[in-house]
CSV table of C-alpha atoms in Angstrom, one decimal:
chain,number,residue,atom,x,y,z
A,1,ALA,CA,0.0,0.0,0.0
A,2,GLY,CA,2.8,2.4,0.8
A,3,GLN,CA,4.9,1.5,-2.3
A,4,PRO,CA,5.0,3.6,-5.4
A,5,PRO,CA,3.0,2.3,-8.4
A,6,ASN,CA,6.2,1.5,-10.5
A,7,SER,CA,7.8,-0.7,-7.9
A,8,ARG,CA,6.4,-4.0,-9.2
A,9,ALA,CA,7.4,-3.3,-12.7
A,10,GLY,CA,10.9,-2.4,-11.5
A,11,ASP,CA,11.0,-5.6,-9.5
A,12,ARG,CA,10.0,-7.6,-12.5
A,13,LYS,CA,12.6,-5.9,-14.7
A,14,ALA,CA,15.3,-6.5,-12.1
A,15,ARG,CA,14.4,-10.2,-11.9
A,16,SER,CA,14.2,-10.7,-15.6
A,17,SER,CA,17.6,-9.0,-16.1
A,18,ASN,CA,19.0,-11.3,-13.4
A,19,ARG,CA,17.6,-14.4,-15.2
A,20,SER,CA,18.9,-13.3,-18.6
A,21,SER,CA,22.4,-12.6,-17.3
A,22,SER,CA,22.5,-16.0,-15.5
A,23,TYR,CA,21.3,-17.7,-18.6
A,24,SER,CA,23.7,-15.8,-20.9
A,25,GLY,CA,26.5,-16.7,-18.5
A,26,LEU,CA,25.7,-20.4,-18.9
A,27,LYS,CA,25.4,-20.1,-22.6
A,28,SER,CA,28.8,-18.3,-22.9
A,29,HIS,CA,30.5,-21.1,-21.0
A,30,SER,CA,29.1,-23.6,-23.5
A,31,ILE,CA,30.3,-21.6,-26.4
A,32,LEU,CA,33.7,-21.2,-24.8
A,33,ALA,CA,34.0,-25.0,-24.3
A,34,THR,CA,33.0,-25.6,-27.9
A,35,LEU,CA,35.4,-23.0,-29.3
A,36,GLN,CA,38.3,-24.3,-27.1
A,37,LYS,CA,37.9,-27.7,-28.7
A,38,GLU,CA,37.7,-26.2,-32.2
A,39,PHE,CA,40.8,-24.1,-31.6
A,40,GLU,CA,42.8,-27.0,-30.1
A,41,ALA,CA,42.1,-29.0,-33.3
A,42,ARG,CA,43.3,-26.1,-35.5
A,43,ARG,CA,46.6,-25.5,-33.6
A,44,LYS,CA,49.8,-26.1,-35.5
A,45,TYR,CA,52.9,-27.8,-34.1
A,46,LEU,CA,56.4,-28.1,-35.3
A,47,THR,CA,58.8,-30.8,-34.2
A,48,VAL,CA,62.4,-29.4,-33.9
A,49,ASN,CA,65.5,-30.7,-32.3
A,50,ILE,CA,66.6,-28.8,-29.2
A,51,ASN,CA,70.0,-29.9,-27.9
A,52,GLY,CA,69.8,-32.9,-30.2
A,53,LYS,CA,66.4,-34.1,-28.8
A,54,PRO,CA,63.0,-33.8,-30.6
A,55,ALA,CA,60.6,-31.3,-29.1
A,56,ARG,CA,57.1,-30.6,-30.3
A,57,LEU,CA,56.3,-26.9,-30.1
A,58,GLN,CA,53.1,-25.0,-30.8
A,59,LEU,CA,53.6,-22.5,-33.6
A,60,ASP,CA,52.7,-19.0,-32.3
A,61,THR,CA,53.7,-16.2,-34.7
A,62,ALA,CA,52.1,-13.7,-32.2
A,63,SER,CA,54.6,-14.6,-29.5
A,64,ASP,CA,57.9,-12.8,-29.1
A,65,LEU,CA,59.2,-15.6,-26.9
A,66,ASN,CA,60.0,-19.2,-27.2
A,67,LEU,CA,58.7,-21.1,-24.2
A,68,ILE,CA,59.2,-24.6,-22.9
A,69,PHE,CA,57.5,-26.4,-20.0
A,70,LYS,CA,59.1,-28.6,-17.4
A,71,HIS,CA,58.5,-31.9,-19.3
A,72,THR,CA,60.1,-30.5,-22.5
A,73,TRP,CA,63.1,-29.2,-20.4
A,74,GLN,CA,63.6,-32.6,-19.0
A,75,MET,CA,63.3,-34.3,-22.4
A,76,ILE,CA,66.1,-32.0,-23.9
A,77,GLY,CA,68.5,-33.1,-21.1
A,78,ARG,CA,67.8,-30.5,-18.4
A,79,PRO,CA,70.2,-27.9,-19.7
A,80,PRO,CA,71.4,-25.3,-17.2
A,81,MET,CA,69.3,-22.2,-16.9
A,82,ILE,CA,69.5,-18.9,-15.1
A,83,THR,CA,66.7,-17.8,-12.8
A,84,SER,CA,64.4,-15.3,-14.4
A,85,ASP,CA,62.1,-12.8,-12.8
A,86,LYS,CA,60.6,-11.7,-16.1
A,87,LYS,CA,56.9,-11.8,-16.8
A,88,ALA,CA,55.2,-12.4,-20.1
A,89,MET,CA,51.7,-11.2,-21.1
A,90,ASN,CA,49.2,-13.8,-22.4
A,91,VAL,CA,46.7,-13.2,-25.1
A,92,SER,CA,44.1,-12.2,-22.5
A,93,GLY,CA,46.3,-9.4,-21.2
A,94,GLY,CA,47.2,-11.3,-18.0
A,95,PHE,CA,50.8,-11.9,-16.9
A,96,PHE,CA,52.6,-15.1,-16.0
A,97,ARG,CA,56.1,-15.6,-14.7
A,98,LEU,CA,59.0,-16.9,-16.7
A,99,THR,CA,61.0,-18.9,-14.1
A,100,GLY,CA,64.2,-19.5,-16.2
A,101,GLU,CA,66.1,-18.6,-19.3
A,102,LEU,CA,68.3,-21.0,-21.2
A,103,GLU,CA,70.3,-21.2,-24.4
A,104,CYS,CA,68.9,-23.7,-26.9
A,105,ASP,CA,70.8,-25.3,-29.7
A,106,LEU,CA,68.0,-25.7,-32.3
A,107,SER,CA,68.0,-27.6,-35.5
A,108,PHE,CA,65.4,-28.2,-38.1
A,109,GLU,CA,65.6,-29.4,-41.7
A,110,GLY,CA,69.2,-28.3,-42.2
A,111,THR,CA,69.0,-25.1,-40.3
A,112,HIS,CA,71.0,-24.8,-37.1
A,113,PHE,CA,71.3,-22.0,-34.5
A,114,LYS,CA,71.5,-21.1,-30.9
A,115,ARG,CA,68.9,-18.8,-29.3
A,116,PRO,CA,67.5,-18.1,-25.9
A,117,CYS,CA,64.4,-19.8,-24.7
A,118,TYR,CA,62.3,-19.3,-21.6
A,119,TYR,CA,61.2,-21.9,-19.0
A,120,SER,CA,57.6,-21.6,-17.7
A,121,ASN,CA,55.7,-23.6,-15.0
A,122,ARG,CA,52.6,-23.3,-17.1
A,123,PRO,CA,51.6,-26.9,-18.2
A,124,LYS,CA,51.8,-27.8,-21.8
A,125,LEU,CA,53.0,-24.3,-22.8
A,126,ASP,CA,55.7,-25.2,-25.4
A,127,LEU,CA,55.7,-22.4,-28.0
A,128,ILE,CA,57.9,-21.6,-30.9
A,129,GLY,CA,57.7,-17.8,-31.3
A,130,LEU,CA,58.2,-15.4,-34.2
A,131,ASP,CA,62.0,-15.1,-33.9
A,132,TRP,CA,62.6,-18.8,-34.3
A,133,VAL,CA,60.0,-19.0,-37.0
A,134,GLU,CA,61.8,-16.3,-38.9
A,135,LYS,CA,65.2,-17.8,-38.3
A,136,LEU,CA,64.0,-21.1,-39.7
A,137,GLY,CA,62.7,-19.4,-42.8
A,138,LEU,CA,59.1,-20.6,-42.3
A,139,LEU,CA,57.6,-17.3,-43.3
A,140,ASP,CA,59.4,-17.5,-46.7
A,141,LEU,CA,57.7,-20.7,-47.6
A,142,PRO,CA,54.5,-20.7,-49.7
A,143,ARG,CA,51.5,-21.2,-47.5
A,144,ASN,CA,51.1,-24.8,-48.6
A,145,GLY,CA,54.8,-25.4,-47.9
A,146,ILE,CA,54.3,-24.3,-44.3
A,147,PHE,CA,51.6,-26.8,-43.7
A,148,ASN,CA,53.8,-29.6,-45.1
A,149,VAL,CA,56.4,-29.0,-42.3
A,150,VAL,CA,54.0,-27.9,-39.6
A,151,GLN,CA,51.5,-30.5,-38.2
């Protein structure tokens, strides 16, 4: 009796907006899960030799860094590294810590060079970045040629 005439309409509007935001939140999680599977299937990997051992790295031409995870570091013989306090920015704008830096002796299809690589504690984050991609000459290949060497 003491409420303004618009209060019920306002309550209904607030409730319906709460419902739609909850619903859209659930819907977006479903889309995210679907897209994640699609993106995983489309990722490209390159197997190179690091310190004489094969290592499968995800091709990431947007990355300025080359990253390896603990498992890959162990596979390539646990080469010495210096502790790093550097941070890298991920695609979402968040930061993660690079825990070490090491010199990698890289070879692939007749090309051989030494370059720095960073160690990260992030699981399954083995990336071959733009500097190694350029050094290997992958950007000079015709598009079909790249897909023949990258899996």
